[in-house]
Every structure is written in structure tokens, then in C-alpha cells.
C-alpha positions as MATLAB code, in Angstrom:
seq = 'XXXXXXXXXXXXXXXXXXXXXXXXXXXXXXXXXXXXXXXXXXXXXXXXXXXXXXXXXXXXXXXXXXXXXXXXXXXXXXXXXXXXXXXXXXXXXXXXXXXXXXXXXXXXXXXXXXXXXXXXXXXXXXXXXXXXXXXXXXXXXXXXXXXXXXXXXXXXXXXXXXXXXXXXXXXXXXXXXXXXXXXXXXXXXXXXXX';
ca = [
      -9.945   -2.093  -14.349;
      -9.093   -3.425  -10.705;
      -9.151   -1.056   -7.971;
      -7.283   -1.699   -4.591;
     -10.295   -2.720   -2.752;
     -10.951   -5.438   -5.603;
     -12.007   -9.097   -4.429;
     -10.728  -10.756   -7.095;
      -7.795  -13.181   -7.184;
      -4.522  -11.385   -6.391;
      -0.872  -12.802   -8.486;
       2.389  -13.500   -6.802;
       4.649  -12.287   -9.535;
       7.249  -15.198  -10.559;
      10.138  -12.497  -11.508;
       9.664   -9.838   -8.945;
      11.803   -8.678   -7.784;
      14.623  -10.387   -9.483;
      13.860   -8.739  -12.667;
      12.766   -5.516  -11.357;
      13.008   -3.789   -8.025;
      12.398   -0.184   -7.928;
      14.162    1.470   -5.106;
      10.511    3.257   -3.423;
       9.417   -0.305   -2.838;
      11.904   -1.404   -0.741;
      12.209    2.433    1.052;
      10.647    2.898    4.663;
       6.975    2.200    5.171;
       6.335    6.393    5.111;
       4.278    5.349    2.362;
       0.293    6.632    1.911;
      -0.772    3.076    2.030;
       0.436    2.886    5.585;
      -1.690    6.030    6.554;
      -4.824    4.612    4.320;
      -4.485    1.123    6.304;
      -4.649    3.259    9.815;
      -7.879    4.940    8.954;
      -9.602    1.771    7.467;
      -9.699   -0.028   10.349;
      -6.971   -2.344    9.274;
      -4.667   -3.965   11.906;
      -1.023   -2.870   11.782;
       1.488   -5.694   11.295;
       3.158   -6.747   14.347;
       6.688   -8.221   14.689;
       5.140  -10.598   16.999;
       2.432  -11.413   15.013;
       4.469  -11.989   12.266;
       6.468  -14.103   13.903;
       3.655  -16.213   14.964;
       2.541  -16.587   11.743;
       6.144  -18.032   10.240;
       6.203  -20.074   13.253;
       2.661  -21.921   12.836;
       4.308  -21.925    9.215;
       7.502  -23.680    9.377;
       5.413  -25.848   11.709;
       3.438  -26.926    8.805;
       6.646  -27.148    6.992;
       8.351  -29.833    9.587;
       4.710  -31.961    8.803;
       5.364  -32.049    5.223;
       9.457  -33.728    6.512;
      11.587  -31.135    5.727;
      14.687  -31.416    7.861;
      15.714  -29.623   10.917;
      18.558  -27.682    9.121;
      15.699  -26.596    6.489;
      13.161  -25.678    9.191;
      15.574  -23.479   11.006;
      16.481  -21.344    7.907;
      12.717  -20.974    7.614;
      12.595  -19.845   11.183;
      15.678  -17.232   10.317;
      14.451  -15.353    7.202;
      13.261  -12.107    8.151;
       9.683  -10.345    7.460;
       9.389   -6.862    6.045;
       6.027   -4.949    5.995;
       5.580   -2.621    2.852;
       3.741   -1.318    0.495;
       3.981   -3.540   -2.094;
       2.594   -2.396   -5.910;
      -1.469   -3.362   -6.494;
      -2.171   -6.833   -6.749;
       0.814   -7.943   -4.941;
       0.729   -9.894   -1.311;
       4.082  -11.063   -0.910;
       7.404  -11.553   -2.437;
      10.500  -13.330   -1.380;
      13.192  -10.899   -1.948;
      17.589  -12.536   -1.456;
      17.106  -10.958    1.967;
      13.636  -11.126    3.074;
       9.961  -12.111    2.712;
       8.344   -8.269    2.366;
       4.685   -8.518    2.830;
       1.746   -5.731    1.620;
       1.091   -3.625    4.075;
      -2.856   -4.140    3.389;
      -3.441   -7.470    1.452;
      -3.878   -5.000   -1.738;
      -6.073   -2.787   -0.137;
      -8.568   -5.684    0.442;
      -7.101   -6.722    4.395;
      -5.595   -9.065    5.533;
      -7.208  -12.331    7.772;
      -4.371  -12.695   10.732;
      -5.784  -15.970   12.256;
      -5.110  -15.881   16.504;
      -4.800  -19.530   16.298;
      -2.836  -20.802   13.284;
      -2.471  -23.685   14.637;
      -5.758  -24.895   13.239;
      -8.149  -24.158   10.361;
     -11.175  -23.567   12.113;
     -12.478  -20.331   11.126;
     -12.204  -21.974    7.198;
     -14.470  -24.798    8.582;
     -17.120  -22.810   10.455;
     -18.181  -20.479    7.510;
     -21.101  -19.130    9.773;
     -19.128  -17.461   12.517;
     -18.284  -13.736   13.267;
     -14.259  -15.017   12.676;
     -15.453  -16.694    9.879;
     -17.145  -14.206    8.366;
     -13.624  -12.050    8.279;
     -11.647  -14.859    7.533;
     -13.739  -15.513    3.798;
     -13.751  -11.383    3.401;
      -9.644  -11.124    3.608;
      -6.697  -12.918    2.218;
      -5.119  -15.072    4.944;
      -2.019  -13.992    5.927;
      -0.409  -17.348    7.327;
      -1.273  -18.646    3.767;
       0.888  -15.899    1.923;
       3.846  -16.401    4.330;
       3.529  -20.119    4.093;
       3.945  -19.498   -0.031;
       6.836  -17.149   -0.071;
       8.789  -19.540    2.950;
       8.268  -22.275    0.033;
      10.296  -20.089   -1.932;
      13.078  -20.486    0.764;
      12.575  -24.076    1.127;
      13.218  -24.230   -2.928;
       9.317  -24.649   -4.047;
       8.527  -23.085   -7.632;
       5.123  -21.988   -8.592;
       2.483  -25.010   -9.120;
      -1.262  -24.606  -10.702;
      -2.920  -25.598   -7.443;
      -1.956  -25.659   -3.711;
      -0.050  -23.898   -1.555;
       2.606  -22.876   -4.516;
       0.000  -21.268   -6.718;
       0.604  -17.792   -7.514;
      -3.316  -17.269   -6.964;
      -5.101  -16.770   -4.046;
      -8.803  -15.694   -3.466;
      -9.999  -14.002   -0.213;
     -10.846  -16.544    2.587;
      -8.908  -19.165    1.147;
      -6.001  -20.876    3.164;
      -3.631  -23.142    1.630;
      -1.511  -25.443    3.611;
       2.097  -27.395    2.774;
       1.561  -30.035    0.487;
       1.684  -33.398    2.111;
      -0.612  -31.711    4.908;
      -3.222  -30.557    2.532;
      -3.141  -34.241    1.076;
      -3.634  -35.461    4.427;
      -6.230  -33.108    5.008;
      -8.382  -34.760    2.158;
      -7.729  -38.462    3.699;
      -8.243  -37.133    7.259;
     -11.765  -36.033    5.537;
     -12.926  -39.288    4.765;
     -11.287  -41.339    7.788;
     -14.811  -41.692    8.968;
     -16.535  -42.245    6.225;
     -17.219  -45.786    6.659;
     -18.739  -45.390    9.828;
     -21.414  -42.862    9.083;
     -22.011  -44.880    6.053;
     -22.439  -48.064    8.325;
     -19.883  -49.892    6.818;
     -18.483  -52.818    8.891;
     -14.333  -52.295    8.846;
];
């Protein structure tokens, strides 16, 4: 079976918690994951980092064109921190985004500069190195504001309801200008004449 500290892809659930929402889940944090995640060296959840994170999200939102009226009600949904069953990161609840505590025991990457995707590029770094070992936390939030912005569940991309450790998904039209943006100089170190 999977234990908590698994490494192996986690599931959004596609009916929770419309279909079932068991009143300890959304209690207070007084739960034993909360003292686990402050002896394991995990970093608490801060309001401010979480509202970083939604920010550099809805900012990758407004790059894929949604409008301004869309982005704002991204910026307004609220983040809750709790201790969400095993093999759960996130949800997107009527009245809030609610976010495991501890990635599912495995930790969660919280990237200082969200901004850009560098630690994903530089696989050889210190940051790096954490950012492949943990499931990226701007990528979760990015999936369940998708819910908000009316996004259902896809196969691949940012709407999948898999995600492996040190993997960051982006909005759609950014992660298919990402894959142009890869080849733009192509030609060039080729030596192609344009």
C-alpha cells in the first residue's frame, strides 16, 4: 500500500467534496498532521505566502486572456490550510481552495520566485534539488483556481488530476508557449539562415 511519505503520483479527486465532505476535514487545523509537519522540518503555510503563490497564479491566468472580471475573482477566493485525507493536495471547496497541510506527507516545494521556472530548469542546484523532491505548491493552487475559472479535469497539463513531485504545470496557452519559446532559437544554433 501507499504510505504518507510515498513519491508516487498524488490524485485530485473530481467529486470531493461535492459528494462527500466529512465534517473533521473541514474542522480547525488541531489536527496530528499539523504537529507531524512541525517536527519534520516542513515549512508552515503562510497567509502571505499563500497569497504570493495565487498571485504569481492568476498572473499566469491573465497570460492565458482571461478577463479582468475573471482574474479578480481568482484574486478573491480564499486559501485554507488543512489536513486533507492521504493522497490529496488540494480541493476547491463552494467557499474556498483548502490545501494539505504537508503535500501528503511528502512536502511541499514553495518556490520564492514564482515568477519564473528556474529551479525546474537548473536540475543540479541545491533549490533544485528540493524543488524535484516535493510537489510544487504554485502548481496545485494554479489547478484548483482553474476550477474557479470553470476548467474540468484534462489528461495532461495543468488540469490533470496527477501530479508527480518536482513537476510544475503552468496555464495552458503559457505552457504552449513555453514549447515554441523552446525552439525560438533553434535555427540559429542550427545555422540556419532566417
Amino acid at each position: 500500500g501507499r504510505t504518507r511519505a510515498s513519491t508516487t503520483q498524488q490524485s485530485y479527486a473530481g467529486n470531493f467534496p461535492r459528494d462527500w465532505i466529512p465534517a473533521a476535514l473541514l474542522a480547525g487545523n488541531d489536527s496530528p498532521a499539523l504537529a507531524a509537519s512541525l517536527t519534520s522540518g516542513q515549512q508552515l503555510l503562510s497567509a502571505e505566502t499563500l497569497r504570493g503563490l495565487q498571485d504569481a497564479a492568476v498572473d499566469r491566468f491573465e497570460e492565458a486572456g482571461l478577463s479582468e472580471t475573471e482574474l479578480d475573482s481568482l484574486r478573491s477566493v480564499e486559501i485554507q490550510v488543512q489536513d486533507l485525507p492521504d493522497g490529496y493536495l488540494g480541493l476547491a471547496t463552494d467557499d474556498a481552495i483548502i490545501i494539505d497541510i504537508d503535500a501528503s506527507g511528502v512536502g511541499w516545494f514553495i518556490d520564492d520566485t514564482p515568477r519564473d521556472d528556474f529551479e525546474f530548469a537548473m536540475l543540479e542546484q541545491s533549490v533544485a534539488a528540493r524543488a524535484r523532491s516535493r510537489f510544487d505548491l504554485l502548481t496545485v493552487i494554479a489547478h484548483e483556481l482553474g476550477h474557479y475559472a470553470g476548467l474540468s479535469h484534462d489528461d495532461v497539463g495543468l488540469m490533470s488530476e496527477r501530479l508527480n513531485p518536482g513537476e510544475r504545470r503552468l496555464s495552458p496557452a503559457v505552457d504552449i508557449d513555453d514549447q515554441f519559446a523552446a525552439f525560438a532559437g533553434l535555427d540559429d544554433l542550427l545555422g540556419f539562415a532566417s
